[in-house]
mmCIF file of C-alpha atoms in Angstrom:
data_model
loop_
_atom_site.group_PDB
_atom_site.id
_atom_site.type_symbol
_atom_site.label_atom_id
_atom_site.label_comp_id
_atom_site.label_asym_id
_atom_site.label_seq_id
_atom_site.Cartn_x
_atom_site.Cartn_y
_atom_site.Cartn_z
ATOM 1 C CA TRP A 1364 -13.877 -4.086 6.729
ATOM 2 C CA LEU A 1365 -14.377 -4.003 10.136
ATOM 3 C CA GLU A 1366 -18.164 -4.832 9.354
ATOM 4 C CA VAL A 1367 -17.389 -7.810 7.464
ATOM 5 C CA ILE A 1368 -15.178 -9.190 10.195
ATOM 6 C CA GLU A 1369 -18.305 -8.142 12.788
ATOM 7 C CA GLU A 1370 -20.215 -10.488 10.303
ATOM 8 C CA LYS A 1371 -18.034 -13.317 9.485
ATOM 9 C CA GLY A 1372 -15.015 -13.328 11.808
ATOM 10 C CA LEU A 1373 -11.809 -13.472 11.533
ATOM 11 C CA PHE A 1374 -11.758 -16.246 8.900
ATOM 12 C CA PHE A 1375 -13.483 -13.923 6.219
ATOM 13 C CA THR A 1376 -12.348 -14.388 2.124
ATOM 14 C CA ALA A 1377 -11.373 -12.133 0.031
ATOM 15 C CA ARG A 1378 -15.027 -12.560 -1.820
ATOM 16 C CA ASP A 1379 -16.868 -11.604 1.573
ATOM 17 C CA LEU A 1380 -14.961 -8.074 1.504
ATOM 18 C CA ALA A 1381 -15.556 -8.356 -2.364
ATOM 19 C CA GLN A 1382 -19.354 -8.440 -1.937
ATOM 20 C CA SER A 1383 -19.177 -5.697 1.119
ATOM 21 C CA PHE A 1384 -16.814 -3.425 -1.037
ATOM 22 C CA TYR A 1385 -19.456 -3.681 -4.054
ATOM 23 C CA ASP A 1386 -22.765 -3.433 -2.209
ATOM 24 C CA ASN A 1387 -21.687 -0.389 -0.133
ATOM 25 C CA VAL A 1388 -18.768 1.666 -1.928
ATOM 26 C CA PRO A 1389 -20.186 4.179 -4.143
ATOM 27 C CA TYR A 1390 -17.823 5.831 -5.967
ATOM 28 C CA GLY A 1391 -15.678 3.761 -8.612
ATOM 29 C CA PRO A 1392 -12.682 5.318 -10.258
ATOM 30 C CA GLY A 1393 -9.699 3.652 -11.686
ATOM 31 C CA GLU A 1394 -9.485 -0.358 -10.203
ATOM 32 C CA TYR A 1395 -11.759 0.337 -7.919
ATOM 33 C CA GLY A 1396 -14.381 0.652 -10.896
ATOM 34 C CA TYR A 1397 -12.974 -2.006 -12.795
ATOM 35 C CA PHE A 1398 -13.642 -4.236 -10.011
ATOM 36 C CA LYS A 1399 -16.711 -3.163 -9.220
ATOM 37 C CA LYS A 1400 -17.602 -3.723 -13.202
ATOM 38 C CA ASN A 1401 -15.880 -6.994 -12.762
ATOM 39 C CA TYR A 1402 -18.062 -8.496 -9.553
ATOM 40 C CA GLY A 1403 -21.062 -7.462 -10.847
ATOM 41 C CA ARG A 1404 -20.099 -9.966 -14.078
ATOM 42 C CA GLY A 1405 -19.963 -12.901 -11.709
ATOM 43 C CA ILE A 1406 -16.282 -12.368 -12.248
ATOM 44 C CA TYR A 1407 -14.807 -12.946 -8.625
ATOM 45 C CA PRO A 1408 -11.824 -12.407 -6.624
ATOM 46 C CA PRO A 1409 -8.506 -13.170 -7.674
ATOM 47 C CA LEU A 1410 -10.422 -12.517 -11.204
ATOM 48 C CA SER A 1411 -12.028 -9.693 -10.432
ATOM 49 C CA GLY A 1412 -8.643 -7.592 -9.724
ATOM 50 C CA THR A 1413 -7.312 -8.335 -12.561
ATOM 51 C CA TYR A 1414 -9.526 -9.206 -15.827
ATOM 52 C CA ASN A 1415 -9.534 -5.954 -18.087
ATOM 53 C CA ASN A 1416 -8.095 -3.955 -15.054
ATOM 54 C CA ARG A 1417 -5.049 -1.416 -16.612
ATOM 55 C CA TYR A 1418 -4.662 -0.828 -12.785
ATOM 56 C CA TYR A 1419 -4.576 -3.875 -11.160
ATOM 57 C CA GLU A 1420 -1.111 -4.742 -10.822
ATOM 58 C CA ASN A 1421 0.097 -1.168 -10.290
ATOM 59 C CA GLY A 1422 -1.828 0.377 -8.016
ATOM 60 C CA MET A 1423 -2.138 2.801 -4.773
ATOM 61 C CA GLY A 1424 -5.870 1.724 -4.219
ATOM 62 C CA CYS A 1425 -4.885 -1.330 -1.473
ATOM 63 C CA PRO A 1426 -1.900 0.128 -0.232
ATOM 64 C CA ILE A 1427 -3.676 2.387 1.181
ATOM 65 C CA ARG A 1428 -6.462 -0.376 3.172
ATOM 66 C CA SER A 1429 -2.699 -1.755 4.974
ATOM 67 C CA GLU A 1430 -3.229 -0.426 7.997
ATOM 68 C CA ILE A 1431 -6.616 -2.045 9.578
ATOM 69 C CA TRP A 1432 -4.756 -5.783 8.932
ATOM 70 C CA ALA A 1433 -1.751 -4.444 10.804
ATOM 71 C CA CYS A 1434 -3.862 -2.870 13.977
ATOM 72 C CA LEU A 1435 -6.141 -6.561 14.000
ATOM 73 C CA ALA A 1436 -2.605 -8.158 13.908
ATOM 74 C CA PRO A 1437 0.256 -6.044 15.889
ATOM 75 C CA GLY A 1438 2.982 -7.496 16.558
ATOM 76 C CA HIS A 1439 2.117 -10.326 14.229
ATOM 77 C CA PRO A 1440 2.762 -9.349 10.449
ATOM 78 C CA GLU A 1441 2.774 -12.753 9.509
ATOM 79 C CA ILE A 1442 -1.416 -12.648 10.230
ATOM 80 C CA ALA A 1443 -1.540 -9.333 9.079
ATOM 81 C CA VAL A 1444 -0.264 -10.173 5.427
ATOM 82 C CA LYS A 1445 -2.630 -12.828 5.022
ATOM 83 C CA TYR A 1446 -5.602 -10.342 5.380
ATOM 84 C CA ALA A 1447 -3.721 -8.243 3.842
ATOM 85 C CA ARG A 1448 -3.521 -10.502 0.630
ATOM 86 C CA GLU A 1449 -7.214 -11.621 0.554
ATOM 87 C CA ASP A 1450 -7.771 -7.653 0.813
ATOM 88 C CA ALA A 1451 -5.407 -7.212 -1.880
ATOM 89 C CA ILE A 1452 -6.795 -9.947 -4.445
ATOM 90 C CA CYS A 1453 -10.194 -7.897 -4.735
ATOM 91 C CA ASP A 1454 -8.930 -5.130 -6.827
ATOM 92 C CA HIS A 1455 -5.039 -5.650 -7.530
ATOM 93 C CA ALA A 1456 -2.373 -7.879 -7.735
ATOM 94 C CA HIS A 1457 1.388 -8.323 -8.603
ATOM 95 C CA GLU A 1458 3.177 -4.934 -7.176
ATOM 96 C CA GLY A 1459 0.555 -3.443 -5.696
ATOM 97 C CA MET A 1460 -0.269 -6.277 -3.833
ATOM 98 C CA TYR A 1461 3.104 -6.786 -2.731
ATOM 99 C CA ALA A 1462 2.390 -2.534 -1.780
ATOM 100 C CA GLU A 1463 -0.430 -3.733 0.684
ATOM 101 C CA ILE A 1464 1.242 -6.685 2.026
ATOM 102 C CA PHE A 1465 4.654 -4.511 2.748
ATOM 103 C CA CYS A 1466 2.592 -1.609 4.724
ATOM 104 C CA ALA A 1467 0.840 -3.893 6.570
ATOM 105 C CA ALA A 1468 3.626 -6.201 8.074
ATOM 106 C CA LEU A 1469 5.400 -2.732 8.084
ATOM 107 C CA GLN A 1470 2.955 -1.119 10.435
ATOM 108 C CA SER A 1471 2.386 -4.339 12.331
ATOM 109 C CA ALA A 1472 5.958 -4.848 13.240
ATOM 110 C CA ALA A 1473 6.117 -1.330 14.200
ATOM 111 C CA PHE A 1474 3.831 -2.464 17.425
ATOM 112 C CA VAL A 1475 6.998 -4.805 18.645
ATOM 113 C CA GLU A 1476 9.922 -2.628 17.010
ATOM 114 C CA THR A 1477 11.414 0.408 16.398
ATOM 115 C CA ASP A 1478 14.380 0.317 14.864
ATOM 116 C CA ARG A 1479 14.267 1.178 10.559
ATOM 117 C CA GLU A 1480 16.296 -1.392 9.440
ATOM 118 C CA LYS A 1481 14.655 -4.017 11.079
ATOM 119 C CA LEU A 1482 11.181 -3.101 10.131
ATOM 120 C CA MET A 1483 12.471 -2.969 6.385
ATOM 121 C CA THR A 1484 14.171 -6.158 6.457
ATOM 122 C CA ALA A 1485 10.916 -7.975 8.390
ATOM 123 C CA ALA A 1486 8.793 -6.029 5.713
ATOM 124 C CA LEU A 1487 10.565 -7.424 3.181
ATOM 125 C CA SER A 1488 10.566 -10.825 4.026
ATOM 126 C CA TYR A 1489 6.739 -11.081 2.994
ATOM 127 C CA ILE A 1490 7.450 -9.731 -0.833
ATOM 128 C CA PRO A 1491 9.264 -11.132 -3.283
ATOM 129 C CA ASN A 1492 13.348 -10.064 -3.681
ATOM 130 C CA ASP A 1493 12.882 -9.169 -7.040
ATOM 131 C CA CYS A 1494 9.558 -7.157 -7.389
ATOM 132 C CA ALA A 1495 9.447 -3.111 -7.924
ATOM 133 C CA ILE A 1496 8.328 -2.989 -4.345
ATOM 134 C CA ALA A 1497 11.673 -4.254 -3.186
ATOM 135 C CA ARG A 1498 13.818 -2.470 -5.331
ATOM 136 C CA VAL A 1499 12.292 0.795 -4.832
ATOM 137 C CA ALA A 1500 12.853 0.516 -1.326
ATOM 138 C CA ALA A 1501 16.681 -0.415 -1.805
ATOM 139 C CA THR A 1502 16.457 2.499 -4.206
ATOM 140 C CA VAL A 1503 15.645 5.387 -1.320
ATOM 141 C CA LYS A 1504 18.146 3.148 0.900
ATOM 142 C CA GLU A 1505 21.084 3.951 -0.968
ATOM 143 C CA CYS A 1506 19.871 7.634 -1.852
ATOM 144 C CA TYR A 1507 19.442 8.062 1.916
ATOM 145 C CA GLU A 1508 23.365 6.274 2.865
ATOM 146 C CA ASN A 1509 24.612 8.194 -0.367
ATOM 147 C CA GLY A 1510 23.526 11.714 1.107
ATOM 148 C CA THR A 1511 21.591 12.410 -2.060
ATOM 149 C CA ASP A 1512 19.119 15.164 -1.389
ATOM 150 C CA TRP A 1513 15.550 14.414 -0.647
ATOM 151 C CA LYS A 1514 14.034 16.249 -4.254
ATOM 152 C CA GLN A 1515 17.156 14.634 -5.889
ATOM 153 C CA ALA A 1516 16.122 11.097 -4.778
ATOM 154 C CA ARG A 1517 12.616 11.680 -5.598
ATOM 155 C CA LYS A 1518 13.736 12.920 -9.344
ATOM 156 C CA LEU A 1519 15.580 9.727 -9.286
ATOM 157 C CA ILE A 1520 12.300 7.067 -7.867
ATOM 158 C CA LEU A 1521 10.403 8.484 -10.743
ATOM 159 C CA GLN A 1522 13.018 8.352 -13.782
ATOM 160 C CA LYS A 1523 13.585 4.322 -12.306
ATOM 161 C CA PHE A 1524 10.001 3.575 -11.859
ATOM 162 C CA PRO A 1525 8.183 6.152 -13.487
ATOM 163 C CA GLY A 1526 4.140 6.109 -12.407
ATOM 164 C CA SER A 1527 0.944 7.973 -14.346
ATOM 165 C CA PHE A 1528 1.145 10.990 -12.525
ATOM 166 C CA GLY A 1529 3.420 12.145 -14.505
ATOM 167 C CA LEU A 1530 1.377 12.641 -17.218
ATOM 168 C CA LEU A 1531 0.250 15.064 -19.101
ATOM 169 C CA GLN A 1532 -3.220 15.419 -20.226
ATOM 170 C CA GLU A 1533 -4.279 18.112 -22.726
ATOM 171 C CA THR A 1534 -7.571 18.648 -24.010
ATOM 172 C CA SER A 1535 -7.493 19.376 -28.059
ATOM 173 C CA PRO A 1536 -10.214 19.524 -30.248
ATOM 174 C CA TRP A 1537 -8.592 16.886 -31.743
ATOM 175 C CA GLY A 1538 -9.022 14.965 -28.112
ATOM 176 C CA VAL A 1539 -6.723 14.014 -25.870
ATOM 177 C CA THR A 1540 -3.094 13.689 -26.014
ATOM 178 C CA THR A 1541 -0.615 12.590 -22.915
ATOM 179 C CA GLY A 1542 3.355 13.064 -22.268
ATOM 180 C CA PRO A 1543 5.177 13.672 -19.822
ATOM 181 C CA LEU A 1544 5.330 16.679 -17.252
ATOM 182 C CA CYS A 1545 8.511 16.979 -16.657
ATOM 183 C CA ASP A 1546 11.246 16.035 -19.501
ATOM 184 C CA ASP A 1547 13.762 14.240 -17.652
ATOM 185 C CA GLU A 1548 10.579 12.173 -15.572
ATOM 186 C CA PRO A 1549 9.412 9.574 -17.714
ATOM 187 C CA ALA A 1550 5.810 9.399 -17.461
ATOM 188 C CA GLY A 1551 5.182 5.214 -16.581
ATOM 189 C CA PRO A 1552 1.661 3.153 -18.422
ATOM 190 C CA LEU A 1553 -1.363 4.237 -16.794
ATOM 191 C CA GLY A 1554 -2.032 2.772 -13.394
ATOM 192 C CA TYR A 1555 1.799 2.326 -12.582
ATOM 193 C CA ASP A 1556 2.332 4.070 -9.771
ATOM 194 C CA ALA A 1557 2.977 1.822 -6.299
ATOM 195 C CA PRO A 1558 6.453 1.448 -6.689
ATOM 196 C CA SER A 1559 7.215 4.738 -7.484
ATOM 197 C CA ASN A 1560 4.747 6.347 -4.443
ATOM 198 C CA ILE A 1561 5.827 3.260 -1.924
ATOM 199 C CA GLY A 1562 9.202 4.809 -2.532
ATOM 200 C CA ILE A 1563 8.348 8.129 -2.213
ATOM 201 C CA MET A 1564 6.263 6.753 1.307
ATOM 202 C CA LEU A 1565 10.042 5.256 2.173
ATOM 203 C CA LEU A 1566 11.604 8.767 0.893
ATOM 204 C CA GLY A 1567 9.376 10.610 3.697
ATOM 205 C CA TRP A 1568 10.032 8.262 6.322
ATOM 206 C CA TYR A 1569 14.004 7.888 6.058
ATOM 207 C CA TYR A 1570 14.316 11.799 4.752
ATOM 208 C CA GLY A 1571 12.315 12.810 8.182
ATOM 209 C CA GLU A 1572 14.516 11.103 10.552
ATOM 210 C CA GLY A 1573 11.890 10.527 13.361
ATOM 211 C CA ASP A 1574 10.166 13.984 13.040
ATOM 212 C CA PHE A 1575 6.909 13.068 12.289
ATOM 213 C CA SER A 1576 5.952 16.537 10.406
ATOM 214 C CA LYS A 1577 8.704 16.335 8.326
ATOM 215 C CA SER A 1578 8.240 12.980 7.270
ATOM 216 C CA ILE A 1579 4.896 13.693 6.791
ATOM 217 C CA CYS A 1580 5.324 17.334 4.380
ATOM 218 C CA ILE A 1581 8.552 15.747 2.760
ATOM 219 C CA ALA A 1582 6.355 13.086 1.526
ATOM 220 C CA ALA A 1583 3.323 15.515 0.379
ATOM 221 C CA GLY A 1584 5.740 17.361 -1.102
ATOM 222 C CA CYS A 1585 7.343 15.191 -3.491
ATOM 223 C CA CYS A 1586 3.165 15.216 -5.011
ATOM 224 C CA GLU A 1587 1.831 12.082 -7.123
ATOM 225 C CA ASP A 1588 -0.611 10.133 -4.981
ATOM 226 C CA GLY A 1589 -0.791 12.439 -2.666
ATOM 227 C CA ASP A 1590 -2.980 11.324 -0.561
ATOM 228 C CA CYS A 1591 -1.478 7.554 -0.723
ATOM 229 C CA THR A 1592 1.681 8.141 0.330
ATOM 230 C CA ALA A 1593 1.417 11.066 3.452
ATOM 231 C CA GLY A 1594 -1.475 8.773 4.759
ATOM 232 C CA THR A 1595 0.307 5.333 4.634
ATOM 233 C CA LEU A 1596 3.296 6.698 6.079
ATOM 234 C CA GLY A 1597 0.968 8.900 8.634
ATOM 235 C CA ALA A 1598 -0.538 5.801 9.725
ATOM 236 C CA ALA A 1599 3.410 4.068 10.397
ATOM 237 C CA LEU A 1600 4.598 6.603 12.145
ATOM 238 C CA GLY A 1601 1.380 6.981 14.593
ATOM 239 C CA ILE A 1602 2.197 3.890 15.380
ATOM 240 C CA LEU A 1603 5.655 4.340 15.867
ATOM 241 C CA PRO A 1604 5.801 6.852 18.882
ATOM 242 C CA GLY A 1605 2.997 5.168 21.239
ATOM 243 C CA THR A 1606 4.511 4.371 24.825
ATOM 244 C CA ALA A 1607 5.815 0.944 25.501
ATOM 245 C CA GLY A 1608 3.355 0.160 27.843
ATOM 246 C CA ASP A 1609 0.559 1.454 25.456
ATOM 247 C CA ARG A 1610 1.586 -0.723 22.636
ATOM 248 C CA ARG A 1611 2.249 -3.601 25.530
ATOM 249 C CA GLN A 1612 -1.670 -3.499 26.537
ATOM 250 C CA PHE A 1613 -2.898 -2.865 22.642
ATOM 251 C CA ILE A 1614 -1.620 -6.016 21.634
ATOM 252 C CA GLU A 1615 -2.300 -8.162 24.845
ATOM 253 C CA ILE A 1616 -6.052 -7.226 24.106
ATOM 254 C CA GLN A 1617 -5.651 -8.500 20.147
ATOM 255 C CA PHE A 1618 -3.302 -11.263 21.249
ATOM 256 C CA LEU A 1619 -6.621 -12.664 23.347
ATOM 257 C CA ILE A 1620 -8.714 -11.851 20.128
ATOM 258 C CA LEU A 1621 -7.082 -13.671 18.312
ATOM 259 C CA HIS A 1622 -5.930 -16.683 19.950
ATOM 260 C CA THR A 1623 -10.252 -16.867 20.473
ATOM 261 C CA HIS A 1624 -10.168 -17.553 16.687
ATOM 262 C CA TYR A 1625 -7.059 -18.970 16.052
#
């Protein structure tokens, strides 16, 4: 993405990102593979992320790309979310897209605000009130405020927003069969993973109570899409602890860059 920005400037489009992704990213699991197949056929964003793509609506492939937009627009979530949307529509839509927009807004706002509830309010203002990402955020907050143990909170998230990481795959002479891994945690449709994993990311943040190591360990300990939950949470927490002077200097530099282009 940085190479695209260096070449195209800050007024890049989803098409620019998609072309670079297609040319330079060799791997193609899940939604990445479906996007690359579509793009190679001449199907461009936003259709490249949705056409014949079972993962597009709820996958975690784009939310884990959110922090770059926050760092390019620190303290300006209204700009970060515009970039995040151009990114997301390459290979996602709906809940997957909302997840990246939510995370980008949260991380951008974290450069100038440290209060958790103010950050949550800011991030939620950029996505629909009734989407699954907003509803899972409300679930985590409710569990924390009610004193629910984090392990029980995890179970509740996976019951209300079941994901496909709970699928048990068993190979037999008759092929591969799937079913829920745990009797009390239903398996969701294949690819429906953004709501539950954003919930787990927030669970680590709330229950970590300001301790970086504890927060990351809780998020990773919940399993599911662990690289996304721990990585995205780590990015947000990495922004938050900076001193006011460090944040101010970084924001001033980035503001000059943005102001030059806007």
